[in-house]
PDB file of C-alpha atoms in Angstrom:
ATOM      1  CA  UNK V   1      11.419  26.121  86.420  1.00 48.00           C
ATOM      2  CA  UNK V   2       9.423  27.971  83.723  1.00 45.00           C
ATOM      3  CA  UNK V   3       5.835  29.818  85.177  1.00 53.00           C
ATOM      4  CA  UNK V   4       2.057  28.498  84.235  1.00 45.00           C
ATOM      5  CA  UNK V   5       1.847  30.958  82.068  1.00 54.00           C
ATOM      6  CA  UNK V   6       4.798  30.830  80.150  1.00 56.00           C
ATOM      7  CA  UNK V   7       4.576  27.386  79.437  1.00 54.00           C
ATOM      8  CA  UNK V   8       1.100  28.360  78.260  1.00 51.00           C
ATOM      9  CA  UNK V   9       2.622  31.128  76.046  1.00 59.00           C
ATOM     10  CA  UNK V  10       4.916  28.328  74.732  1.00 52.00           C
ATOM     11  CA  UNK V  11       2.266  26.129  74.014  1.00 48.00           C
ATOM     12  CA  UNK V  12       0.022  28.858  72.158  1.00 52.00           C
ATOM     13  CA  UNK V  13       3.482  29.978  70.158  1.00 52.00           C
ATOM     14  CA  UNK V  14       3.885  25.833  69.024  1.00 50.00           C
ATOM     15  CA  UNK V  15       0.572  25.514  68.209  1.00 51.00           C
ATOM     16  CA  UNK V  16       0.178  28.399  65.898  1.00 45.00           C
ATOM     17  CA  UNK V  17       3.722  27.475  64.071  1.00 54.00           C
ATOM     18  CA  UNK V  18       2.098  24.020  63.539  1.00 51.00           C
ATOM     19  CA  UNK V  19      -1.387  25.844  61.906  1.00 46.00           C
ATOM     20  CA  UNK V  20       1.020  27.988  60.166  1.00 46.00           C
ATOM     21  CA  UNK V  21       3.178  25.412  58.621  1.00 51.00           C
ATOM     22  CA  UNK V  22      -0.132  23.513  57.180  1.00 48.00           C
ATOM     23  CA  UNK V  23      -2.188  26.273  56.290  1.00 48.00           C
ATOM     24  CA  UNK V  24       0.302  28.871  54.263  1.00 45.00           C
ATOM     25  CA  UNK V  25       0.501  25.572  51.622  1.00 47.00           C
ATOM     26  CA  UNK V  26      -3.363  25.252  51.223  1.00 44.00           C
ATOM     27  CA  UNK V  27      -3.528  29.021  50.498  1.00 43.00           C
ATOM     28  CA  UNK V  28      -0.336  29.204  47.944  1.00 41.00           C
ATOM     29  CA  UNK V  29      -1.837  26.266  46.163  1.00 42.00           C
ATOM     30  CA  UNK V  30      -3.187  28.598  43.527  1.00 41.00           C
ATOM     31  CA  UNK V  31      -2.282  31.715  44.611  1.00 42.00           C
ATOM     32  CA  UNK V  32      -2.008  34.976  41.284  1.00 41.00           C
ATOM     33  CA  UNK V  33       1.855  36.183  40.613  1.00 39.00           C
ATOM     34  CA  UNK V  34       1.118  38.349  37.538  1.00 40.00           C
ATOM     35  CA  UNK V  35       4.641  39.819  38.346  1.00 43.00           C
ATOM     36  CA  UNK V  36       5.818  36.356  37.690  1.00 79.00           C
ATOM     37  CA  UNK V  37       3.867  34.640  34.797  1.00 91.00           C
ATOM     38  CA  UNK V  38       3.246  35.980  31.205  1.00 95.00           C
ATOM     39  CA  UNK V  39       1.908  35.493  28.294  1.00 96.00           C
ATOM     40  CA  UNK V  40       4.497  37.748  25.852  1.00 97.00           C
ATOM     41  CA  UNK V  41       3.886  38.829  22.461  1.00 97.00           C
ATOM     42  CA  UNK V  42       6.849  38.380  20.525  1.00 97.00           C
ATOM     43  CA  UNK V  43       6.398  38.731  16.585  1.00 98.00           C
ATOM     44  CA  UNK V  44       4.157  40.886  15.058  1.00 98.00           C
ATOM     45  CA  UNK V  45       2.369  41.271  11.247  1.00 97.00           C
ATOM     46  CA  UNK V  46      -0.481  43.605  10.237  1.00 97.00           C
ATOM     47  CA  UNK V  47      -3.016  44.873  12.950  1.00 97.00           C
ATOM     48  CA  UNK V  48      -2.965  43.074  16.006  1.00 98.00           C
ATOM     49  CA  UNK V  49      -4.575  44.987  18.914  1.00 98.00           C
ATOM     50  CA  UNK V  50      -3.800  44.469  23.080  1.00 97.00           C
ATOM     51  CA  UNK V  51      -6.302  45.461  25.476  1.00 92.00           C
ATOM     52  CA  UNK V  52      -7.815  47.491  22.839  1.00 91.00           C
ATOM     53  CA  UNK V  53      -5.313  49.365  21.722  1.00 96.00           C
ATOM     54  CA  UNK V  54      -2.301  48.720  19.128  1.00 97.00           C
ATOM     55  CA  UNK V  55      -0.006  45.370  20.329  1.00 98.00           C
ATOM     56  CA  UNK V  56       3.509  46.190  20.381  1.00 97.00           C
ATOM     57  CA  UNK V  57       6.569  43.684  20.772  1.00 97.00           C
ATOM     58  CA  UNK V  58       7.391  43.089  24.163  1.00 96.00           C
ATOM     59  CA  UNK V  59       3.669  43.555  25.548  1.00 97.00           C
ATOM     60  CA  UNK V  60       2.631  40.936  28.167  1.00 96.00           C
ATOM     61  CA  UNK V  61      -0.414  39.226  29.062  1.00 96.00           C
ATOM     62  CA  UNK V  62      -0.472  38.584  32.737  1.00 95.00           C
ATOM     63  CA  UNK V  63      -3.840  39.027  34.468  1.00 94.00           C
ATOM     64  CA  UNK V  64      -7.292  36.834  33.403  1.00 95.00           C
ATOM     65  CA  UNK V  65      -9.582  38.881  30.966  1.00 96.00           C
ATOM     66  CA  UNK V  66      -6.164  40.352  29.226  1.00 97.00           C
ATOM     67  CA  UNK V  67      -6.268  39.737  25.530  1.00 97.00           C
ATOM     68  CA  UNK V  68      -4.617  39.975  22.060  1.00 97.00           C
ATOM     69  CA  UNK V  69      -6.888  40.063  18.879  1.00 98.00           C
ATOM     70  CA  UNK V  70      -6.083  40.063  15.173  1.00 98.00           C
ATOM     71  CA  UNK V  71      -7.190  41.631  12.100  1.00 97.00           C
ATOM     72  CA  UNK V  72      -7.589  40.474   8.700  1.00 93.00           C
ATOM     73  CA  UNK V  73      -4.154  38.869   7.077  1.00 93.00           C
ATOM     74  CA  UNK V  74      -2.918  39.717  10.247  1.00 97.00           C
ATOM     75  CA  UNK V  75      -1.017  37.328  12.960  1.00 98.00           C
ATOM     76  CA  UNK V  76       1.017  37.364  16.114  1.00 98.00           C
ATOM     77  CA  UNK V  77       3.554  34.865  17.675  1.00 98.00           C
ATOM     78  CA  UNK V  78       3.159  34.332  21.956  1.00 98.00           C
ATOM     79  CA  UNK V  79       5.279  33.039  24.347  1.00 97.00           C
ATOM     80  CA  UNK V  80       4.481  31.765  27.964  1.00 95.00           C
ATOM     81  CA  UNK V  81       6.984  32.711  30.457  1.00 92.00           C
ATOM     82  CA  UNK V  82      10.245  31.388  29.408  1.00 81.00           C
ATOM     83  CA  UNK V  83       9.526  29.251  26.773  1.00 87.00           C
ATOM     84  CA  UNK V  84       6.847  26.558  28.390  1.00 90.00           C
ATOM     85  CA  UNK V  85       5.113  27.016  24.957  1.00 94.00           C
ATOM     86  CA  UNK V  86       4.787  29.233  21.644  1.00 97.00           C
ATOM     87  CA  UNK V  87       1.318  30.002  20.084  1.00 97.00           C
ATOM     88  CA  UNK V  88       1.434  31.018  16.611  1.00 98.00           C
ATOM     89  CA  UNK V  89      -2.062  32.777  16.527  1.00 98.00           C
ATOM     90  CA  UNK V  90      -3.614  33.332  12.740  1.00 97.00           C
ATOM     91  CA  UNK V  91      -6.050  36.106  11.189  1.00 97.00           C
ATOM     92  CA  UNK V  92      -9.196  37.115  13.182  1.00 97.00           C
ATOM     93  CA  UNK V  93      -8.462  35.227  16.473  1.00 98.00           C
ATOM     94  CA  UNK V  94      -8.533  35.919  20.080  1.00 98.00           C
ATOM     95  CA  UNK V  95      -6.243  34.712  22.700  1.00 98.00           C
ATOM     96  CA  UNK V  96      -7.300  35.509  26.446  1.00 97.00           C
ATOM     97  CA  UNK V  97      -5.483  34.528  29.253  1.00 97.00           C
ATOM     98  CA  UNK V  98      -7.860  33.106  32.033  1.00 96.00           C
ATOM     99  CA  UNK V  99      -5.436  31.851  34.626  1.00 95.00           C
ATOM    100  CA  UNK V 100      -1.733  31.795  35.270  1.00 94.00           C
ATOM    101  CA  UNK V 101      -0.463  30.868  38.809  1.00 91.00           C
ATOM    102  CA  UNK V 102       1.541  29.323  40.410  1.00 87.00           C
ATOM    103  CA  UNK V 103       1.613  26.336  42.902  1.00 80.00           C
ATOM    104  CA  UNK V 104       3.938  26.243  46.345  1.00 78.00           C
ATOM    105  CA  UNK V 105       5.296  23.138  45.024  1.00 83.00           C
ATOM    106  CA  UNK V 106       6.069  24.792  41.628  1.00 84.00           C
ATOM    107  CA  UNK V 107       3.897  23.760  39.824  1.00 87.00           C
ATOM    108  CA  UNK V 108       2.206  26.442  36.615  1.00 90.00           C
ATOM    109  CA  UNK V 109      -1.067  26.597  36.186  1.00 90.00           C
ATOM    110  CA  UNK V 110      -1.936  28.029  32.635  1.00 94.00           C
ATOM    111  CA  UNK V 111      -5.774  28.255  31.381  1.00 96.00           C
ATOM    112  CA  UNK V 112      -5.657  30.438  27.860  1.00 97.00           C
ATOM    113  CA  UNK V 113      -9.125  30.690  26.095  1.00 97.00           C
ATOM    114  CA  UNK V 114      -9.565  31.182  22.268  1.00 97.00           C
ATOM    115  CA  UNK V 115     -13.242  32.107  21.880  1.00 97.00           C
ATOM    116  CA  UNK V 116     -12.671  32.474  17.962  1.00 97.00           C
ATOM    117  CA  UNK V 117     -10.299  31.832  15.557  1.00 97.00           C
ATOM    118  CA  UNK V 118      -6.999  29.312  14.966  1.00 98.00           C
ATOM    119  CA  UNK V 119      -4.126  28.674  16.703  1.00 98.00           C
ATOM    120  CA  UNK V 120      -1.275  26.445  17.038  1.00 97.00           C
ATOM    121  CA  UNK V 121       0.953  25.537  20.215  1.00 97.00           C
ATOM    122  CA  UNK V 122       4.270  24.069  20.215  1.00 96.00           C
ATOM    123  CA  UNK V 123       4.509  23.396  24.387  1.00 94.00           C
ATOM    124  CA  UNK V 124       7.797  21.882  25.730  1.00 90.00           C
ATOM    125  CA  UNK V 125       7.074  18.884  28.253  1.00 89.00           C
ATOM    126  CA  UNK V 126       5.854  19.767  31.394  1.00 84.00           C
ATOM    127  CA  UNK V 127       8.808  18.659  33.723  1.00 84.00           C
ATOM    128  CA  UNK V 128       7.030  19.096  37.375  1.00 85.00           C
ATOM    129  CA  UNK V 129       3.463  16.993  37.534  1.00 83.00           C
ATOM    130  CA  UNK V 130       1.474  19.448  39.103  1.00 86.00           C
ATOM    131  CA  UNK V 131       1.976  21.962  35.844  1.00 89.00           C
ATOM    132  CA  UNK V 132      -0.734  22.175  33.558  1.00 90.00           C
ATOM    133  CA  UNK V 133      -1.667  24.447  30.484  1.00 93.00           C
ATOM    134  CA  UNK V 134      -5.225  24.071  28.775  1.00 95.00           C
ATOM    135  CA  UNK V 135      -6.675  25.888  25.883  1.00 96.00           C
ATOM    136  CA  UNK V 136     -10.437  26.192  25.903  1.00 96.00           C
ATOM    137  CA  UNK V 137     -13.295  26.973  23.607  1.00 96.00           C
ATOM    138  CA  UNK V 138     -16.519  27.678  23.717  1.00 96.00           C
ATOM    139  CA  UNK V 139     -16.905  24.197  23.565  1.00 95.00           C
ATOM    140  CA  UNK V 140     -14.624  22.491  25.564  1.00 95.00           C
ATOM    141  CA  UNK V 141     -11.491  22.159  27.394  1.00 95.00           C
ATOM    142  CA  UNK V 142      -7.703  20.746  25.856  1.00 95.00           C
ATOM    143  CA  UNK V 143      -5.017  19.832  28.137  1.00 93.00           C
ATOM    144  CA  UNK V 144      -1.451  19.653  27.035  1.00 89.00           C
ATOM    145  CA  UNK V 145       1.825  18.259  28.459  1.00 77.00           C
ATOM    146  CA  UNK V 146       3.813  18.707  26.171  1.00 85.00           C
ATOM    147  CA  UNK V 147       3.348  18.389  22.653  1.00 93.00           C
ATOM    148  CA  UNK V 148       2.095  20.145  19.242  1.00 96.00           C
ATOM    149  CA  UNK V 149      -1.266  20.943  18.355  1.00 97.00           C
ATOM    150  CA  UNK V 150      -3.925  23.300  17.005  1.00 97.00           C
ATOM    151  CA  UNK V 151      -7.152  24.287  17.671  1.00 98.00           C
ATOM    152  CA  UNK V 152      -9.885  26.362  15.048  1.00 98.00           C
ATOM    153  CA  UNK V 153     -12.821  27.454  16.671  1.00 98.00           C
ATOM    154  CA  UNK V 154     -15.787  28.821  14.370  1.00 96.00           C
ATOM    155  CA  UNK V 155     -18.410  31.358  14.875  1.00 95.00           C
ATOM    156  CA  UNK V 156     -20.912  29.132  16.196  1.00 93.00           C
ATOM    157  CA  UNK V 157     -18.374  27.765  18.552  1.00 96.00           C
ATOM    158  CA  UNK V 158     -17.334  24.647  16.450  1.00 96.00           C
ATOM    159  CA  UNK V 159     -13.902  23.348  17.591  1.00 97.00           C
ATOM    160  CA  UNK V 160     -11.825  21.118  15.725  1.00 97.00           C
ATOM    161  CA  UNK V 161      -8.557  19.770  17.926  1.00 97.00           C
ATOM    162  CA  UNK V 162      -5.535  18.459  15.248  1.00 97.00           C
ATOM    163  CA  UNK V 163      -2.579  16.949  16.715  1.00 97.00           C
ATOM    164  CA  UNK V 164       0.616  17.021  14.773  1.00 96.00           C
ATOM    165  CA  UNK V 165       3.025  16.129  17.943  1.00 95.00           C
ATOM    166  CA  UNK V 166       2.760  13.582  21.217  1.00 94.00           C
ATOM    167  CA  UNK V 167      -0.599  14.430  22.596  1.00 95.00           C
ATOM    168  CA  UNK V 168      -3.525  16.040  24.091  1.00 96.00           C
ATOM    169  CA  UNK V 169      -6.431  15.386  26.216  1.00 96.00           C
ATOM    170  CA  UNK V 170      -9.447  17.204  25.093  1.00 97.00           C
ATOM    171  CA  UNK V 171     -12.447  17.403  27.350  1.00 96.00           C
ATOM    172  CA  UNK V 172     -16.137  18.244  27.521  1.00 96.00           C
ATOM    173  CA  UNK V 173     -19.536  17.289  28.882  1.00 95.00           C
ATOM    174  CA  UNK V 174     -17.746  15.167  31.299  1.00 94.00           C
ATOM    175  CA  UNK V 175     -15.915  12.948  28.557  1.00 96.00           C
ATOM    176  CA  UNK V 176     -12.537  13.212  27.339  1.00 96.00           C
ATOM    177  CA  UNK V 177     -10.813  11.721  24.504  1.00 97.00           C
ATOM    178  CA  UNK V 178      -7.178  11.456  24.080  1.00 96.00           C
ATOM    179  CA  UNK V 179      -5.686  12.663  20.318  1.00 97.00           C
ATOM    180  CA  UNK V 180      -2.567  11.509  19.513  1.00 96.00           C
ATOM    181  CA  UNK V 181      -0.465  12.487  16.493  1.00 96.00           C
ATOM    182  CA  UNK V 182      -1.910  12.657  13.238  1.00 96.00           C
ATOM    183  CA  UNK V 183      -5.435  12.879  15.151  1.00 97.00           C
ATOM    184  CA  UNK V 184      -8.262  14.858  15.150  1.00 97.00           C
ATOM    185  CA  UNK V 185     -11.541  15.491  17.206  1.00 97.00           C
ATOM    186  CA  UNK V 186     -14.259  17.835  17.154  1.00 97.00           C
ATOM    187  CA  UNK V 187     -16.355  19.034  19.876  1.00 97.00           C
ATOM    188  CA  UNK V 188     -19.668  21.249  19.553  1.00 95.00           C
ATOM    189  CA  UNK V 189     -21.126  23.287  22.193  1.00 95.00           C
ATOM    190  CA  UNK V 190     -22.899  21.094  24.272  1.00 95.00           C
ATOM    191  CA  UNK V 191     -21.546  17.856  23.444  1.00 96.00           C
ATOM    192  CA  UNK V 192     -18.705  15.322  24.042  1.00 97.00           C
ATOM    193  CA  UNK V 193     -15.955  15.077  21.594  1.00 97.00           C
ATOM    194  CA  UNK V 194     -16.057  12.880  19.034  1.00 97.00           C
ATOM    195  CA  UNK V 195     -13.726   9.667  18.690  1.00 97.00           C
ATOM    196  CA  UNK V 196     -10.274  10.623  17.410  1.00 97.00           C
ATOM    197  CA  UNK V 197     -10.016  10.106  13.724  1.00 96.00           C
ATOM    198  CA  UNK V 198      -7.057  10.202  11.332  1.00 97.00           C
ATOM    199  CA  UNK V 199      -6.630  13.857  10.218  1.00 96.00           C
ATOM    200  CA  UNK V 200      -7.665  14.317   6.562  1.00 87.00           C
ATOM    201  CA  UNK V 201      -6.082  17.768   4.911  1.00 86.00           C
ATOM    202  CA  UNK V 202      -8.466  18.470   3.157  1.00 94.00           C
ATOM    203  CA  UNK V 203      -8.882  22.147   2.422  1.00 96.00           C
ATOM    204  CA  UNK V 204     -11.219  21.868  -0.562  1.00 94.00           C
ATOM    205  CA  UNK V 205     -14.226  23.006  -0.506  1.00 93.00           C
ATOM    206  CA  UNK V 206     -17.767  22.225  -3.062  1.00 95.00           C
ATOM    207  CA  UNK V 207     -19.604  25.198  -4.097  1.00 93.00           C
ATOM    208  CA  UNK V 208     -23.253  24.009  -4.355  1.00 93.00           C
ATOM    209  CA  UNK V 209     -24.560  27.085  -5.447  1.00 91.00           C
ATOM    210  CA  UNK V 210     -24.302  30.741  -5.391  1.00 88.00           C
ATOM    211  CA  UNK V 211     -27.643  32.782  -6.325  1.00 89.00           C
ATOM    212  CA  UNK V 212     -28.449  36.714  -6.913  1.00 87.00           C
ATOM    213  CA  UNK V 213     -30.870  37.288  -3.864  1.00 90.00           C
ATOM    214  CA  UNK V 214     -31.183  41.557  -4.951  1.00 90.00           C
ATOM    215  CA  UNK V 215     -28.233  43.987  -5.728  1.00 85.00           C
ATOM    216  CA  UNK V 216     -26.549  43.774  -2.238  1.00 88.00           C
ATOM    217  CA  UNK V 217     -26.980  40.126  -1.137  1.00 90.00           C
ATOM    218  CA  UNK V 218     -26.221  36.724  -2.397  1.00 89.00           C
ATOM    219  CA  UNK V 219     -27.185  33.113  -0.872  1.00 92.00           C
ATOM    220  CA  UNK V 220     -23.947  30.642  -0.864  1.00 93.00           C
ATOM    221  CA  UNK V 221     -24.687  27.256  -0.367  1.00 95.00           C
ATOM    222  CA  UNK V 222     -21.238  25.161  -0.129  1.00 96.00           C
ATOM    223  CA  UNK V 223     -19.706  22.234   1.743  1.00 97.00           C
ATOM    224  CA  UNK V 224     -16.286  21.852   3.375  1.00 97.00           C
ATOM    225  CA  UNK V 225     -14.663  19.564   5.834  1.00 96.00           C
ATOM    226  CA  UNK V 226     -16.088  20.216   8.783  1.00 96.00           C
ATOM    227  CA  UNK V 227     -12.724  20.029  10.886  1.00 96.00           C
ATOM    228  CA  UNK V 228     -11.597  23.392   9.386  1.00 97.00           C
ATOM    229  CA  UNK V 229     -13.043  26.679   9.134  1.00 98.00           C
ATOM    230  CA  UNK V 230     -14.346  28.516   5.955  1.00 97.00           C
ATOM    231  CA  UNK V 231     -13.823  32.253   5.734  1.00 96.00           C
ATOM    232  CA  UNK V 232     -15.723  34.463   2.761  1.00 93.00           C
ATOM    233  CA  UNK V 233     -13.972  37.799   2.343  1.00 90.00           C
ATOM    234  CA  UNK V 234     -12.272  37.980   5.544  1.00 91.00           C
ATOM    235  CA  UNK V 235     -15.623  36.533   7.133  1.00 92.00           C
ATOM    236  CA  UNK V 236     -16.014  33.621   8.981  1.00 95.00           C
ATOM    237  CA  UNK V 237     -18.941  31.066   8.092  1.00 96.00           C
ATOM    238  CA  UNK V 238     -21.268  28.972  10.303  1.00 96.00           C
ATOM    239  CA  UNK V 239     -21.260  25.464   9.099  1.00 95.00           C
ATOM    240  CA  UNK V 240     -23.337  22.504  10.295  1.00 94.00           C
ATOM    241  CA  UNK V 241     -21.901  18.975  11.324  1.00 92.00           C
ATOM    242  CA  UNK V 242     -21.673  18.309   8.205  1.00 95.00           C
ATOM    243  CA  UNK V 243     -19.797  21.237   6.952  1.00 96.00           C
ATOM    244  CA  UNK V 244     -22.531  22.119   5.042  1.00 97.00           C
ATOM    245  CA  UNK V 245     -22.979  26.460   4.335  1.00 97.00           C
ATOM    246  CA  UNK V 246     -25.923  27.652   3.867  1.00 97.00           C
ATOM    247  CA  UNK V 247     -26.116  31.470   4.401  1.00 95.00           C
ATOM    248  CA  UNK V 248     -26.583  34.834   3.031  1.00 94.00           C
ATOM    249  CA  UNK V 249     -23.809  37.309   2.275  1.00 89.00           C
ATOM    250  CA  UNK V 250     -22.910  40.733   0.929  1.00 88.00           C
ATOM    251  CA  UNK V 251     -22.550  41.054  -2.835  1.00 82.00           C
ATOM    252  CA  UNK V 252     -18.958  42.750  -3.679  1.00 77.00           C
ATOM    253  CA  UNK V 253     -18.433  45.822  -6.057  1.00 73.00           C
ATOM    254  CA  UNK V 254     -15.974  43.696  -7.490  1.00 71.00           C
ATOM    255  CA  UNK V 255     -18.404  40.111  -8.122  1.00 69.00           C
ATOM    256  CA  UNK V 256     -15.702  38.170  -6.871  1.00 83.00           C
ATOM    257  CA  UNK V 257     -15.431  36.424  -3.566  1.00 89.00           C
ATOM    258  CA  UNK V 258     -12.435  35.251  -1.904  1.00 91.00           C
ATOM    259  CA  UNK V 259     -12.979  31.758   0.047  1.00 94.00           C
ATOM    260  CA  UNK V 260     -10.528  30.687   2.966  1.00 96.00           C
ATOM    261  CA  UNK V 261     -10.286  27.116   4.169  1.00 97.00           C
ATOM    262  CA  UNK V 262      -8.033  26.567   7.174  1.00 98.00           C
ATOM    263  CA  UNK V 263      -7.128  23.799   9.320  1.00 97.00           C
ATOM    264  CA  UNK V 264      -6.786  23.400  13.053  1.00 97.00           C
ATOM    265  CA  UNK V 265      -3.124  23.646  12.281  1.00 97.00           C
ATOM    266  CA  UNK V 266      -3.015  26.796  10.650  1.00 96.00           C
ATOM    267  CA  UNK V 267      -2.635  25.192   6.813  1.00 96.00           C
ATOM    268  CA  UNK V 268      -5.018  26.951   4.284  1.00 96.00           C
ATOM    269  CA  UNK V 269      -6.081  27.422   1.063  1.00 96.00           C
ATOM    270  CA  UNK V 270      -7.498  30.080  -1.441  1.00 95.00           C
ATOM    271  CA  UNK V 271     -10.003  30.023  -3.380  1.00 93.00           C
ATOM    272  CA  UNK V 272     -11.493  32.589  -6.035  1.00 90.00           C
ATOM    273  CA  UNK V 273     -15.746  32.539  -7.039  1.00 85.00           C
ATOM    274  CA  UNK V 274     -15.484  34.814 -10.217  1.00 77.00           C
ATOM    275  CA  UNK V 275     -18.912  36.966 -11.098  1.00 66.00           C
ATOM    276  CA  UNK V 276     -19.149  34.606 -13.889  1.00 63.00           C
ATOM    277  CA  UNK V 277     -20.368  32.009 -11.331  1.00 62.00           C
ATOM    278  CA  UNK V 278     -23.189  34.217  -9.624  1.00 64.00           C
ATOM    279  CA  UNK V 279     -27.041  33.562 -11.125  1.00 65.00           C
TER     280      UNK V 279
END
């Protein structure tokens, strides 16, 4: 017959495998492996930089705050982990990983922020329901399960959300809209998403005016769709809601400005203002 206290041992040893067994779960849930998780560049062109310095093939993104930025006519294609998704990430955009975990039940948690720029994702269907991978903006949050989109996100923080594949759930100010394919929304810091509408590629833009403010400076006054984003010599513009552009800019040595309208889904078009246009 077993002793007071070893019984009491017994029952101590029983009661902290029970605490054990519900407690290591609750702190896995969302537990880091950076060793585990990445965010890999894989093709390169023109200046791309990682963590400041030049991006090579092969470089991973594993740990929040870790980014990739790229230069004018410049690009980059990403992959996360094995293949969950590829991010084909234009000129003048910045991808930054905010969270990639891992759940005890398997689940992957990926958060990736683009602050500025456009990028498209091609993710493969999520197979276990706890997974999740979001983009975010500066303006709001887009969850994905598999599916292809893109996202453009201007200087003002301006996002336009174009689905070409299945579908996304794009959230802010406590409202989220659902965009299937062939959809659009576009959310502005500080506001709900608008309704899904029918995606319009429209990449033309209206010059409205263009005026001689002194030797160095000119005012452009233009309108574009407001879904995409407008880019003057390698610059991005502010638009309104309307798409309406209505700012001041540097006069070239050459007189000639080179205009850039690109969708959410990476499409684009060119566009040349000769001198012979500036009064």
């Amino acid at each position: 017959m077993k002793s007071l206290p070893q019984i009491f041992r017994l029952v101590a040893l029983l009661f902290v495998g029970i605490l054990l067994t519900f407690s290591i779960p609750l702190l896995a849930r969302d537990i880091q492996l950076p060793a585990s998780r990445s965010v890999e560049i894989r093709q390169i062109r023109g200046t791309v930089t990682y963590q400041g310095r030049p991006a090579r093939v092969g470089d991973r993104l594993t740990s929040p705050g870790q980014q990739i930025v790229t230069g004018r006519q410049s690009s980059a294609v990403l992959t996360v982990d094995t293949g969950i998704a590829t991010i084909n990430v234009a000129e003048l955009t910045t991808i930054q990983v905010q969270n990639l975990s891992m759940a005890a039940n398997g689940g992957r948690i990926t958060r990736l922020s683009v602050p500025r720029g456009q990028a498209r994702i091609q993710a493969r269907p999520l197979t276990n329901s706890n997974s999740r991978l979001e983009i975010s903006s500066p303006a709001g949050v887009t969850g994905v399960r598999g599916t292809e989109f893109g996202v453009g996100v201007g200087p003002n923080g301006k996002t336009g959300v174009s689905t070409l594949e299945g579908a996304v759930a794009t959230t802010a100010k406590g409202r989220t809209v659902t965009v299937n394919s062939g959809y659009s929304s576009l959310v502005f810091p500080g506001e709900p998403p608008t309704s899904p509408k029918l995606t319009q590629e429209n990449l033309k833009y209206e010059l409205i005016s263009l005026s001689a403010i002194d030797r160095n400076r000119a005012r452009l006054i233009c309108t574009v769709e407001p879904l995409n984003l407008i880019f003057l010599n390698d610059q991005p513009l502010e638009m309104d809601r309307t798409g309406r552009v209505d700012t001041v800019v540097p006069r070239p040595a050459n007189a000639e400005y080179r205009v850039v309208v690109r969708s959410p889904l990476g499409k684009e078009e060119l566009h040349m203002i000769g001198a012979d246009l500036l009064k």
